[in-house]
Coordinates of N, CA and C in Angstrom, one line a residue:
M1 N 96.8 140.3 99.6 CA 97.5 141.8 99.8 C 96.3 142.0 101.1
S2 N 97.4 141.6 102.1 CA 97.0 143.0 103.4 C 97.7 144.0 103.9
Y3 N 97.1 145.0 103.4 CA 97.7 146.6 104.6 C 97.2 146.5 105.6
P4 N 98.5 148.3 105.6 CA 98.7 148.2 107.2 C 96.9 149.3 107.8
A5 N 97.5 149.7 108.6 CA 96.1 150.4 109.4 C 97.5 152.1 109.5
T6 N 97.1 153.0 108.9 CA 97.6 154.1 108.2 C 98.1 154.4 109.8
D7 N 98.2 153.8 112.0 CA 99.0 154.4 112.6 C 100.5 153.1 113.0
E8 N 100.5 152.4 111.2 CA 102.0 151.6 110.8 C 102.4 152.0 110.1
L9 N 101.8 152.8 109.6 CA 102.7 153.7 108.6 C 103.6 155.0 109.6
S10 N 104.4 154.9 108.5 CA 105.4 155.9 109.2 C 104.9 157.8 109.5
S11 N 104.8 158.5 110.1 CA 104.5 159.4 109.9 C 104.2 160.6 108.9
V12 N 105.0 160.5 107.8 CA 105.3 160.9 106.5 C 104.6 160.4 105.5
E13 N 104.4 158.9 105.7 CA 103.3 158.4 105.0 C 102.3 159.1 105.8
R14 N 101.7 158.9 106.9 CA 100.4 159.5 106.8 C 100.1 160.3 106.8
A15 N 101.0 161.9 106.3 CA 101.2 162.9 105.8 C 100.7 162.5 104.7
F16 N 101.3 162.3 103.9 CA 101.5 162.2 102.1 C 99.6 161.0 102.5
M17 N 99.4 160.0 102.6 CA 98.7 159.7 102.3 C 96.4 160.9 103.5
I18 N 97.0 161.4 103.9 CA 95.6 162.9 104.3 C 95.9 163.6 102.8
N19 N 97.2 163.8 102.7 CA 97.0 164.8 101.5 C 96.7 164.2 100.7
A20 N 97.0 163.5 100.2 CA 96.4 161.8 99.4 C 94.1 162.4 99.1
T21 N 93.6 161.7 101.0 CA 92.5 161.6 101.5 C 92.1 163.7 100.8
E22 N 92.0 164.1 101.4 CA 92.3 166.1 100.7 C 91.4 165.8 98.8
I23 N 92.9 165.3 98.3 CA 93.2 165.3 97.2 C 93.1 167.1 96.7
D24 N 93.8 167.1 98.4 CA 94.9 168.6 98.3 C 95.8 169.1 96.9
I25 N 96.5 169.9 96.5 CA 97.1 169.8 95.7 C 98.7 169.9 96.5
L26 N 99.8 169.2 96.3 CA 100.9 168.9 96.8 C 101.4 169.2 97.8
P27 N 101.5 171.1 97.8 CA 102.2 171.4 98.7 C 101.1 172.0 99.5
G28 N 99.8 170.9 99.4 CA 99.2 170.9 101.6 C 100.4 170.0 102.1
V29 N 101.7 169.1 101.7 CA 101.3 168.3 102.7 C 102.7 168.6 103.4
W30 N 102.5 170.2 103.6 CA 103.6 170.9 104.3 C 103.3 170.6 105.8
G31 N 101.9 170.8 105.9 CA 102.0 171.4 106.8 C 100.9 170.1 108.2
D32 N 101.3 168.9 107.3 CA 101.2 167.7 107.5 C 102.4 167.0 108.3
L33 N 103.7 167.8 107.9 CA 104.5 166.7 108.3 C 105.1 167.2 109.1
D34 N 106.4 166.9 109.8 CA 107.1 166.7 111.6 C 108.3 167.2 110.7
E35 N 109.0 167.7 111.2 CA 110.7 168.9 112.2 C 111.2 167.2 111.8
P36 N 111.8 167.2 111.1 CA 112.9 168.3 110.2 C 111.9 168.2 108.7
L37 N 111.8 167.3 108.7 CA 110.7 167.8 107.3 C 110.3 168.3 106.4
R38 N 110.1 169.6 108.1 CA 108.4 171.0 107.5 C 109.6 172.0 106.6
S39 N 110.9 172.0 107.8 CA 111.4 172.5 107.2 C 112.6 172.3 105.6
G40 N 112.7 171.6 105.8 CA 114.0 170.1 104.8 C 113.7 170.4 103.0
P41 N 114.2 170.7 102.1 CA 114.0 170.5 101.0 C 112.7 169.7 100.8
A42 N 112.2 170.5 99.0 CA 111.4 169.3 98.9 C 112.0 168.2 98.1
S43 N 113.7 168.2 97.1 CA 114.0 167.3 97.2 C 113.8 166.5 97.4
D44 N 113.5 165.9 99.5 CA 113.7 165.0 100.3 C 112.5 163.9 100.6
L45 N 111.3 164.6 100.2 CA 110.0 164.1 99.8 C 110.2 163.3 98.8
T46 N 110.9 163.2 97.0 CA 110.3 163.0 96.7 C 110.5 160.8 96.9
S47 N 111.8 161.0 97.5 CA 111.8 159.0 98.0 C 111.0 159.1 98.9
L48 N 110.8 159.2 99.9 CA 109.2 159.4 100.7 C 108.5 159.1 100.1
L49 N 107.7 159.7 99.3 CA 105.6 160.0 98.0 C 106.6 158.9 97.8
M50 N 107.8 158.4 96.5 CA 107.0 157.3 95.5 C 107.8 155.8 96.0
P51 N 107.1 155.8 97.2 CA 106.8 153.7 97.8 C 106.3 154.1 97.6
L52 N 104.4 154.5 97.8 CA 103.5 155.0 98.6 C 103.1 154.9 96.2
V53 N 103.7 156.0 96.3 CA 102.6 154.9 94.0 C 103.6 153.8 93.5
D54 N 104.7 153.6 94.1 CA 104.9 152.1 93.6 C 103.8 150.8 94.9
R55 N 103.3 151.2 96.0 CA 102.8 150.1 96.1 C 101.6 150.4 95.9
G56 N 100.5 151.8 95.1 CA 99.8 151.6 94.3 C 98.4 152.1 95.1
W57 N 99.2 153.4 96.1 CA 98.6 153.2 97.3 C 97.7 154.7 96.4
I58 N 98.5 156.1 96.0 CA 98.4 156.9 96.2 C 98.8 157.0 94.2
E59 N 97.7 158.1 93.7 CA 98.4 158.4 92.1 C 98.8 160.5 92.2
V60 N 99.7 160.6 91.9 CA 100.0 161.8 91.3 C 99.3 162.2 89.8
C61 N 98.6 163.1 90.7 CA 97.8 164.2 89.3 C 97.8 165.1 89.5
R62 N 97.2 165.9 87.6 CA 97.0 167.9 88.0 C 95.9 167.8 87.6
V63 N 95.9 169.3 88.2 CA 94.6 169.6 88.4 C 93.9 169.8 87.3
I64 N 92.9 169.9 87.1 CA 91.9 170.7 86.4 C 90.4 170.8 86.0
P65 N 89.6 171.7 85.4 CA 88.3 172.0 85.5 C 87.6 170.6 85.7
W66 N 86.6 171.3 86.5 CA 85.6 170.5 85.9 C 84.6 171.7 86.5
T67 N 82.9 171.1 85.5 CA 81.7 171.8 85.7 C 81.0 171.0 86.8
A68 N 79.9 171.3 87.2 CA 80.3 171.5 88.2 C 78.0 170.7 87.9
P69 N 77.2 169.7 88.6 CA 76.4 169.6 87.5 C 75.2 171.3 87.4
D70 N 75.2 171.8 88.4 CA 74.7 172.3 88.7 C 75.4 174.4 87.2
G71 N 76.6 173.6 86.5 CA 77.2 174.6 85.7 C 78.5 175.4 86.5
G72 N 78.8 175.4 87.8 CA 79.6 176.1 88.3 C 80.5 175.6 88.1
A73 N 81.6 176.7 87.8 CA 83.2 175.1 87.5 C 83.7 174.8 89.0
G74 N 84.2 174.3 88.5 CA 85.5 174.1 89.7 C 86.7 174.0 88.9
F75 N 87.2 172.5 90.3 CA 87.9 171.6 89.7 C 88.0 170.3 90.0
Q76 N 88.9 170.0 89.6 CA 89.7 167.9 90.4 C 90.6 167.4 89.7
P77 N 91.5 166.2 90.4 CA 92.2 165.8 89.6 C 92.7 164.8 88.5
G78 N 92.4 165.9 87.2 CA 93.2 164.2 86.3 C 93.3 163.1 86.0
P79 N 94.0 162.8 85.1 CA 94.4 160.6 85.0 C 95.6 161.4 85.7
P80 N 96.3 160.2 86.0 CA 97.0 160.3 86.5 C 98.4 159.6 85.9
I81 N 99.4 160.4 86.0 CA 101.1 161.3 85.8 C 101.8 159.6 85.5
P82 N 101.9 159.8 84.2 CA 102.8 158.6 83.9 C 103.7 158.2 84.5
M83 N 104.6 157.0 85.5 CA 105.0 156.6 86.2 C 106.6 157.8 86.0
Q84 N 106.9 156.9 84.7 CA 108.7 157.6 84.3 C 108.3 159.3 84.6
D85 N 107.4 160.5 84.2 CA 107.0 161.6 83.9 C 107.7 162.4 85.8
L86 N 107.4 160.5 86.5 CA 106.5 161.9 87.9 C 108.2 162.2 88.8
P87 N 109.6 160.9 88.8 CA 110.7 161.7 88.9 C 111.5 163.3 88.2
A88 N 111.1 164.1 87.5 CA 111.7 165.0 87.1 C 109.9 166.1 87.7
L89 N 108.7 165.1 87.1 CA 108.2 166.8 88.4 C 108.4 167.0 89.8
L90 N 108.6 165.8 90.2 CA 108.5 165.9 92.0 C 110.1 166.2 91.8
A91 N 111.2 166.5 91.0 CA 112.0 167.2 91.6 C 112.2 168.1 91.2
D92 N 111.6 168.9 91.0 CA 111.2 170.4 90.6 C 110.6 171.1 92.2
A93 N 111.3 172.0 92.2 CA 111.0 172.3 93.8 C 109.5 173.3 93.3
E94 N 109.3 173.9 92.2 CA 108.1 174.8 92.5 C 106.6 174.2 92.5
N95 N 107.1 172.3 92.3 CA 105.7 171.7 92.6 C 105.3 171.1 93.5
W96 N 106.2 171.8 94.5 CA 105.8 171.7 96.0 C 105.9 173.3 96.4
E97 N 104.9 173.9 95.8 CA 105.2 175.6 96.4 C 103.9 176.1 96.4
Y98 N 102.8 176.8 97.0 CA 101.5 177.1 96.1 C 101.8 178.1 95.4
P99 N 100.7 178.3 93.9 CA 100.9 179.0 92.8 C 100.8 180.5 93.6
Q100 N 101.7 181.1 93.1 CA 101.8 182.6 93.4 C 100.2 183.3 93.2
S101 N 100.0 182.4 92.2 CA 98.8 183.2 91.2 C 97.3 183.0 91.8
G102 N 97.3 182.0 92.1 CA 96.3 181.5 94.0 C 96.2 180.3 92.8
D103 N 95.9 179.7 91.4 CA 95.0 179.6 90.1 C 95.8 177.8 90.6
W104 N 95.0 176.6 90.7 CA 95.9 175.8 90.8 C 95.2 174.8 89.4
L105 N 94.7 175.0 88.9 CA 94.7 174.6 87.9 C 96.5 174.5 86.8
G106 N 96.3 172.6 86.5 CA 97.9 172.3 86.4 C 98.5 172.6 87.7
C107 N 98.2 172.5 88.9 CA 99.5 172.4 89.9 C 98.6 170.1 90.4
L108 N 100.1 170.0 90.5 CA 100.0 168.2 90.7 C 98.8 168.3 92.3
T109 N 98.3 167.7 92.2 CA 97.5 166.5 94.0 C 97.9 165.3 93.8
L110 N 98.0 164.9 94.9 CA 98.0 162.9 95.5 C 96.7 163.1 95.1
V111 N 96.2 161.7 95.0 CA 94.5 161.2 95.8 C 95.0 159.7 96.2
L112 N 94.3 159.0 96.2 CA 94.7 157.8 97.2 C 93.7 157.2 96.0
T113 N 93.9 155.8 95.8 CA 93.6 154.2 94.6 C 92.7 153.8 95.0
E114 N 92.5 153.3 94.7 CA 91.3 152.2 95.4 C 91.8 151.6 96.4
A115 N 93.5 151.8 96.0 CA 93.7 150.1 96.8 C 93.7 151.4 98.0
G116 N 94.7 152.3 98.3 CA 94.9 153.0 99.4 C 94.3 153.8 100.3
R117 N 93.2 153.4 99.3 CA 91.4 153.7 100.3 C 90.7 152.2 100.8
G118 N 91.6 151.3 101.0 CA 91.0 150.5 101.6 C 92.1 150.0 102.9
I119 N 93.0 151.4 102.9 CA 94.1 150.9 104.2 C 92.4 151.1 105.4
P120 N 92.5 150.9 106.8 CA 91.8 151.0 107.5 C 92.5 152.1 108.1
R121 N 91.8 153.2 108.4 CA 92.7 154.3 109.2 C 92.2 153.7 110.8

């Protein structure tokens, strides 16, 4: 299978790939988007993210707790969310907003798959 270089991806595809590289929570993608998507509804983004998931380049996970080797508390992506659950989760505008509590546990995050990491940068 051949993969495109990131300069062959659309700007929104690059934004999602950046977000997944950073393992940022889903709302972090807004800062990497160009207009008019940046100020548009989150529902417009679901149809743009799903092809990257379908290609096997990105997984959508929830943030779960993690304990560092030194015993410190942290966060990490949990297991991938099943494909059949993604449309409903991504249709929920709340998942595209930073949590008011500031607590990222349970938030959706994007993660590059092995195939996604293989795309030349």
